[in-house]
CSV table of C-alpha atoms in Angstrom, one decimal:
chain,number,residue,atom,x,y,z
R,1,UNK,CA,-61.7,43.1,85.8
R,2,UNK,CA,-61.0,44.7,82.5
R,3,UNK,CA,-60.7,42.7,79.2
R,4,UNK,CA,-58.3,44.2,76.7
R,5,UNK,CA,-60.1,45.3,73.6
R,6,UNK,CA,-60.8,43.9,71.0
R,7,UNK,CA,-62.7,40.7,71.7
R,8,UNK,CA,-62.1,37.9,69.3
R,9,UNK,CA,-65.5,38.0,67.7
R,10,UNK,CA,-65.1,41.8,67.2
R,11,UNK,CA,-61.7,41.4,65.7
R,12,UNK,CA,-63.0,38.6,63.4
R,13,UNK,CA,-65.8,40.7,62.0
R,14,UNK,CA,-63.3,43.5,61.2
R,15,UNK,CA,-61.6,41.0,58.9
R,16,UNK,CA,-64.8,40.5,56.9
R,17,UNK,CA,-67.3,42.7,55.2
R,18,UNK,CA,-69.0,43.8,58.4
R,19,UNK,CA,-69.0,47.6,58.9
R,20,UNK,CA,-68.7,48.9,62.4
R,21,UNK,CA,-71.3,51.6,63.2
R,22,UNK,CA,-70.5,52.2,66.8
R,23,UNK,CA,-68.6,50.7,69.7
R,24,UNK,CA,-68.0,51.3,73.4
R,25,UNK,CA,-66.1,49.4,76.0
R,26,UNK,CA,-67.6,50.0,79.5
R,27,UNK,CA,-65.8,50.2,82.8
R,28,UNK,CA,-66.1,46.5,83.7
R,29,UNK,CA,-64.5,45.5,80.3
R,30,UNK,CA,-67.7,44.4,78.6
R,31,UNK,CA,-68.1,45.8,75.1
R,32,UNK,CA,-71.0,46.8,72.9
R,33,UNK,CA,-70.6,47.0,69.1
R,34,UNK,CA,-73.2,47.9,66.4
R,35,UNK,CA,-72.6,46.4,63.0
R,36,UNK,CA,-74.0,46.2,59.4
R,37,UNK,CA,-73.1,43.4,57.1
R,38,UNK,CA,-74.1,41.9,53.8
R,39,UNK,CA,-73.1,39.2,51.3
R,40,UNK,CA,-70.6,37.7,53.6
R,41,UNK,CA,-69.7,34.3,55.1
R,42,UNK,CA,-68.4,34.3,58.7
R,43,UNK,CA,-67.3,31.6,61.1
R,44,UNK,CA,-67.1,32.6,64.8
R,45,UNK,CA,-65.3,30.8,67.5
R,46,UNK,CA,-64.3,32.8,70.5
R,47,UNK,CA,-62.9,32.7,74.1
R,48,UNK,CA,-65.8,34.8,75.3
R,49,UNK,CA,-69.6,35.0,75.1
R,50,UNK,CA,-71.5,37.0,72.5
R,51,UNK,CA,-75.1,38.1,72.6
R,52,UNK,CA,-76.2,39.1,69.1
R,53,UNK,CA,-79.3,41.3,68.8
R,54,UNK,CA,-80.9,41.8,65.4
R,55,UNK,CA,-82.0,45.4,65.0
R,56,UNK,CA,-83.0,45.7,61.3
R,57,UNK,CA,-83.7,43.0,58.7
R,58,UNK,CA,-81.8,39.7,59.0
R,59,UNK,CA,-84.4,37.5,57.3
R,60,UNK,CA,-81.8,36.4,54.8
R,61,UNK,CA,-79.2,35.5,57.3
R,62,UNK,CA,-78.5,31.7,57.3
R,63,UNK,CA,-76.9,29.5,60.0
R,64,UNK,CA,-75.1,26.3,59.2
R,65,UNK,CA,-76.5,23.3,61.1
R,66,UNK,CA,-76.0,19.5,60.9
R,67,UNK,CA,-79.2,19.5,58.9
R,68,UNK,CA,-78.0,22.2,56.4
R,69,UNK,CA,-78.5,25.9,56.2
R,70,UNK,CA,-81.4,27.4,58.2
R,71,UNK,CA,-82.7,30.9,58.5
R,72,UNK,CA,-85.0,32.6,61.0
R,73,UNK,CA,-83.5,36.0,61.7
R,74,UNK,CA,-85.3,39.3,61.8
R,75,UNK,CA,-85.7,42.4,64.0
R,76,UNK,CA,-85.8,41.5,67.7
R,77,UNK,CA,-84.5,38.0,67.3
R,78,UNK,CA,-81.3,37.2,69.2
R,79,UNK,CA,-78.5,34.7,69.1
R,80,UNK,CA,-76.4,33.6,72.2
R,81,UNK,CA,-73.1,32.2,71.3
R,82,UNK,CA,-71.2,30.8,74.3
R,83,UNK,CA,-67.4,30.8,74.5
R,84,UNK,CA,-65.8,28.0,72.4
R,85,UNK,CA,-69.0,27.4,70.4
R,86,UNK,CA,-68.5,27.5,66.7
R,87,UNK,CA,-71.1,29.1,64.4
R,88,UNK,CA,-71.0,29.7,60.7
R,89,UNK,CA,-73.1,32.3,58.9
R,90,UNK,CA,-74.1,33.0,55.3
R,91,UNK,CA,-75.4,36.5,55.0
R,92,UNK,CA,-77.3,37.0,51.7
R,93,UNK,CA,-78.7,40.5,52.2
R,94,UNK,CA,-77.9,43.5,54.3
R,95,UNK,CA,-78.9,43.6,58.0
R,96,UNK,CA,-78.0,45.4,61.2
R,97,UNK,CA,-77.2,43.9,64.6
R,98,UNK,CA,-75.7,44.8,68.0
R,99,UNK,CA,-73.2,42.6,69.8
R,100,UNK,CA,-72.6,42.4,73.6
R,101,UNK,CA,-69.3,40.8,74.4
R,102,UNK,CA,-68.6,39.5,77.9
R,103,UNK,CA,-66.6,36.7,79.6
R,104,UNK,CA,-67.1,33.8,81.9
R,105,UNK,CA,-65.4,35.9,84.6
R,106,UNK,CA,-67.9,38.7,84.2
R,107,UNK,CA,-70.7,36.1,84.8
R,108,UNK,CA,-69.0,34.6,87.8
R,109,UNK,CA,-68.5,38.1,89.3
R,110,UNK,CA,-72.1,38.8,88.7
R,111,UNK,CA,-73.3,35.6,90.3
R,112,UNK,CA,-71.1,36.3,93.3
R,113,UNK,CA,-72.6,39.8,93.7
R,114,UNK,CA,-76.2,38.7,93.3
R,115,UNK,CA,-76.3,35.3,95.0
R,116,UNK,CA,-73.1,35.3,97.0
R,117,UNK,CA,-72.1,32.2,95.1
R,118,UNK,CA,-69.4,31.7,92.5
R,119,UNK,CA,-69.8,28.6,90.4
R,120,UNK,CA,-66.6,27.1,89.1
R,121,UNK,CA,-67.9,27.3,85.6
R,122,UNK,CA,-71.1,28.6,83.9
R,123,UNK,CA,-72.3,26.8,80.8
R,124,UNK,CA,-74.5,29.0,78.7
R,125,UNK,CA,-77.1,27.6,76.3
R,126,UNK,CA,-76.5,28.3,72.6
R,127,UNK,CA,-79.5,30.1,71.1
R,128,UNK,CA,-80.0,30.9,67.5
R,129,UNK,CA,-82.8,33.1,66.0
R,130,UNK,CA,-84.6,33.1,69.4
R,131,UNK,CA,-87.1,35.6,70.8
R,132,UNK,CA,-87.3,37.0,74.4
R,133,UNK,CA,-89.5,40.0,75.3
R,134,UNK,CA,-87.2,41.0,78.2
R,135,UNK,CA,-84.1,41.0,76.0
R,136,UNK,CA,-85.9,43.1,73.3
R,137,UNK,CA,-87.1,45.5,75.9
R,138,UNK,CA,-83.7,46.1,77.4
R,139,UNK,CA,-81.8,46.6,74.2
R,140,UNK,CA,-84.4,48.6,72.4
R,141,UNK,CA,-85.0,51.0,75.2
R,142,UNK,CA,-81.5,51.3,76.7
R,143,UNK,CA,-78.9,50.3,74.2
R,144,UNK,CA,-80.5,51.8,71.1
R,145,UNK,CA,-81.9,54.8,72.8
R,146,UNK,CA,-78.6,56.3,74.0
R,147,UNK,CA,-75.6,57.8,72.2
R,148,UNK,CA,-72.8,55.4,73.1
R,149,UNK,CA,-70.0,58.0,72.9
R,150,UNK,CA,-71.5,60.2,75.5
R,151,UNK,CA,-70.0,59.6,79.0
R,152,UNK,CA,-73.3,60.8,80.5
R,153,UNK,CA,-74.9,57.6,79.1
R,154,UNK,CA,-72.4,55.1,80.2
R,155,UNK,CA,-74.2,54.4,83.5
R,156,UNK,CA,-77.3,53.6,81.5
R,157,UNK,CA,-75.5,51.4,79.1
R,158,UNK,CA,-73.6,49.5,81.8
R,159,UNK,CA,-76.8,49.0,83.9
R,160,UNK,CA,-78.6,47.7,80.9
R,161,UNK,CA,-75.7,45.4,80.0
R,162,UNK,CA,-75.7,44.0,83.6
R,163,UNK,CA,-79.4,43.4,83.4
R,164,UNK,CA,-79.0,41.5,80.1
R,165,UNK,CA,-76.3,39.3,81.6
R,166,UNK,CA,-78.3,38.7,84.8
R,167,UNK,CA,-81.3,37.6,82.6
R,168,UNK,CA,-79.0,35.3,80.6
R,169,UNK,CA,-77.7,33.7,83.8
R,170,UNK,CA,-81.2,33.2,85.0
R,171,UNK,CA,-82.8,31.8,81.8
R,172,UNK,CA,-80.0,30.5,79.5
R,173,UNK,CA,-77.5,28.8,81.8
R,174,UNK,CA,-77.5,25.8,84.1
R,175,UNK,CA,-77.5,28.1,87.1
R,176,UNK,CA,-81.2,29.1,87.1
R,177,UNK,CA,-81.2,30.8,90.5
R,178,UNK,CA,-84.0,33.0,91.5
R,179,UNK,CA,-83.2,36.6,92.1
R,180,UNK,CA,-82.9,37.2,95.9
R,181,UNK,CA,-85.5,39.6,97.4
R,182,UNK,CA,-84.2,43.0,98.4
R,183,UNK,CA,-86.2,44.6,101.1
R,184,UNK,CA,-85.7,48.1,102.4
R,185,UNK,CA,-83.8,51.0,101.1
R,186,UNK,CA,-80.3,52.5,101.9
R,187,UNK,CA,-79.5,53.6,105.4
R,188,UNK,CA,-79.9,57.4,105.5
R,189,UNK,CA,-76.2,58.1,106.0
R,190,UNK,CA,-75.4,55.8,103.0
R,191,UNK,CA,-77.9,57.6,100.8
R,192,UNK,CA,-76.6,61.0,101.8
R,193,UNK,CA,-73.0,59.9,101.0
R,194,UNK,CA,-74.1,58.5,97.6
R,195,UNK,CA,-76.0,61.6,96.7
R,196,UNK,CA,-73.2,63.9,97.7
R,197,UNK,CA,-70.7,61.8,95.6
R,198,UNK,CA,-73.0,62.1,92.6
R,199,UNK,CA,-73.3,65.9,93.0
R,200,UNK,CA,-69.5,66.2,93.2
R,201,UNK,CA,-68.9,64.1,90.1
R,202,UNK,CA,-71.6,65.0,87.6
R,203,UNK,CA,-68.9,66.0,85.1
R,204,UNK,CA,-67.5,62.5,85.3
R,205,UNK,CA,-68.6,59.2,83.6
R,206,UNK,CA,-70.1,57.7,86.7
R,207,UNK,CA,-70.3,53.9,87.0
R,208,UNK,CA,-72.6,51.7,89.0
R,209,UNK,CA,-69.5,50.2,90.7
R,210,UNK,CA,-68.4,53.7,91.9
R,211,UNK,CA,-71.8,54.5,93.4
R,212,UNK,CA,-72.1,51.0,95.0
R,213,UNK,CA,-68.7,51.5,96.6
R,214,UNK,CA,-69.9,54.7,98.4
R,215,UNK,CA,-72.6,52.6,100.1
R,216,UNK,CA,-70.4,49.6,100.7
R,217,UNK,CA,-72.7,47.3,98.7
R,218,UNK,CA,-72.6,45.1,95.6
R,219,UNK,CA,-73.9,46.7,92.4
R,220,UNK,CA,-76.9,44.4,92.5
R,221,UNK,CA,-78.0,45.2,96.0
R,222,UNK,CA,-77.1,48.9,95.7
R,223,UNK,CA,-79.2,49.4,92.6
R,224,UNK,CA,-82.3,47.8,94.1
R,225,UNK,CA,-81.9,49.5,97.5
R,226,UNK,CA,-81.2,52.9,95.9
R,227,UNK,CA,-84.4,52.5,93.9
R,228,UNK,CA,-86.3,51.6,97.1
R,229,UNK,CA,-85.1,54.9,98.6
R,230,UNK,CA,-85.5,57.3,95.7
R,231,UNK,CA,-88.1,55.6,93.5
R,232,UNK,CA,-85.6,56.0,90.6
R,233,UNK,CA,-82.9,53.7,89.2
R,234,UNK,CA,-79.4,55.0,89.7
R,235,UNK,CA,-79.0,56.0,86.0
R,236,UNK,CA,-82.3,57.8,86.1
R,237,UNK,CA,-81.4,59.7,89.2
R,238,UNK,CA,-78.0,60.7,87.9
R,239,UNK,CA,-79.4,62.0,84.6
R,240,UNK,CA,-82.1,63.9,86.6
R,241,UNK,CA,-79.4,65.6,88.6
R,242,UNK,CA,-77.3,66.3,85.5
R,243,UNK,CA,-80.3,68.1,83.9
R,244,UNK,CA,-81.2,70.0,87.0
R,245,UNK,CA,-77.6,71.3,87.3
R,246,UNK,CA,-77.7,72.2,83.6
R,247,UNK,CA,-80.9,74.1,83.9
R,248,UNK,CA,-79.6,76.1,86.9
R,249,UNK,CA,-76.3,76.9,85.0
R,250,UNK,CA,-78.2,78.0,81.9
R,251,UNK,CA,-80.6,80.2,83.8
R,252,UNK,CA,-78.1,81.8,86.2
R,253,UNK,CA,-74.9,82.2,84.2
R,254,UNK,CA,-73.5,83.3,80.9
R,255,UNK,CA,-71.1,80.4,80.4
R,256,UNK,CA,-70.8,78.9,76.9
R,257,UNK,CA,-73.1,75.9,76.4
R,258,UNK,CA,-70.0,73.8,75.7
R,259,UNK,CA,-68.7,74.5,79.2
R,260,UNK,CA,-72.1,73.7,80.8
R,261,UNK,CA,-72.3,70.5,78.8
R,262,UNK,CA,-68.9,69.3,80.0
R,263,UNK,CA,-69.7,70.3,83.6
R,264,UNK,CA,-72.8,68.1,83.4
R,265,UNK,CA,-71.1,65.1,82.0
R,266,UNK,CA,-71.8,65.6,78.2
R,267,UNK,CA,-69.0,65.4,75.8
R,268,UNK,CA,-70.7,67.4,73.1
R,269,UNK,CA,-72.9,70.5,73.2
R,270,UNK,CA,-75.3,69.2,70.5
R,271,UNK,CA,-76.0,66.0,72.4
R,272,UNK,CA,-76.5,68.1,75.6
R,273,UNK,CA,-78.9,70.5,73.8
R,274,UNK,CA,-81.0,67.7,72.4
R,275,UNK,CA,-81.2,66.0,75.8
R,276,UNK,CA,-82.1,69.4,77.4
R,277,UNK,CA,-84.9,69.9,74.9
R,278,UNK,CA,-86.2,66.4,75.5
R,279,UNK,CA,-86.5,67.1,79.2
R,280,UNK,CA,-87.6,70.8,79.3
R,281,UNK,CA,-89.2,71.2,75.9
R,282,UNK,CA,-86.9,74.0,74.9
R,283,UNK,CA,-83.3,74.4,73.7
R,284,UNK,CA,-81.0,75.8,76.3
R,285,UNK,CA,-80.1,78.7,74.1
R,286,UNK,CA,-83.7,79.7,73.9
R,287,UNK,CA,-84.0,79.6,77.7
R,288,UNK,CA,-81.6,82.5,77.9
R,289,UNK,CA,-83.8,84.6,75.7
């Protein structure tokens, strides 16, 4: 299922003072957007869900309630705005935030994958200026730690977004189902097929759905069984293989670094070089002497 961009909340912010810093729409149709805004008044009402994560400042962001204007924002606070809910904001100083946009259909598909159940509707709780250690951990480590425009990072971004939506289903909806236990790893033939597929497609923006398809499993079960087998999450394993291929190509050939970057799934040689240095402690150009 793919949702046509842009989402209503995204489009609404574009009509105000909000300044878009970065944006990416992932394979499933969910979208991430990073914003800065100041001295603005915004009312949001959308046909989709929005998870808003404060990344910098936000102390002077005010929310309109029946009891008047209230604040309580700040770094690592989050707001969950379900579809059709209406929220009005008075922004009295500059702050930065990340939005995750997703639909009821995304949640139903996720519930079907994980629990083999598909509720007719999923009502989310509205949360304003809330705190959740798990949400902070996921968005700080995965969403803010990766360049969104690099295809090599899309598997990480989509995996983190799925984990966020799973957490929301478990803790901020009426569903409240426990995650099913996943015991055992992938069958040897399935693991070999997946690994071979990864090696053949390192230049492509791999998705969790593509990898799960190779094993004939849902994304949820595949990710957990793959980790049981390899001790690495799929996005960690794929990045490890990208970097191993890159090191081999740098050492053994004289190809331009731009070509090596593209062959390993990076759309820019600078991002590739920085990632290479973070893994091997040396720039790829220096490795060639």
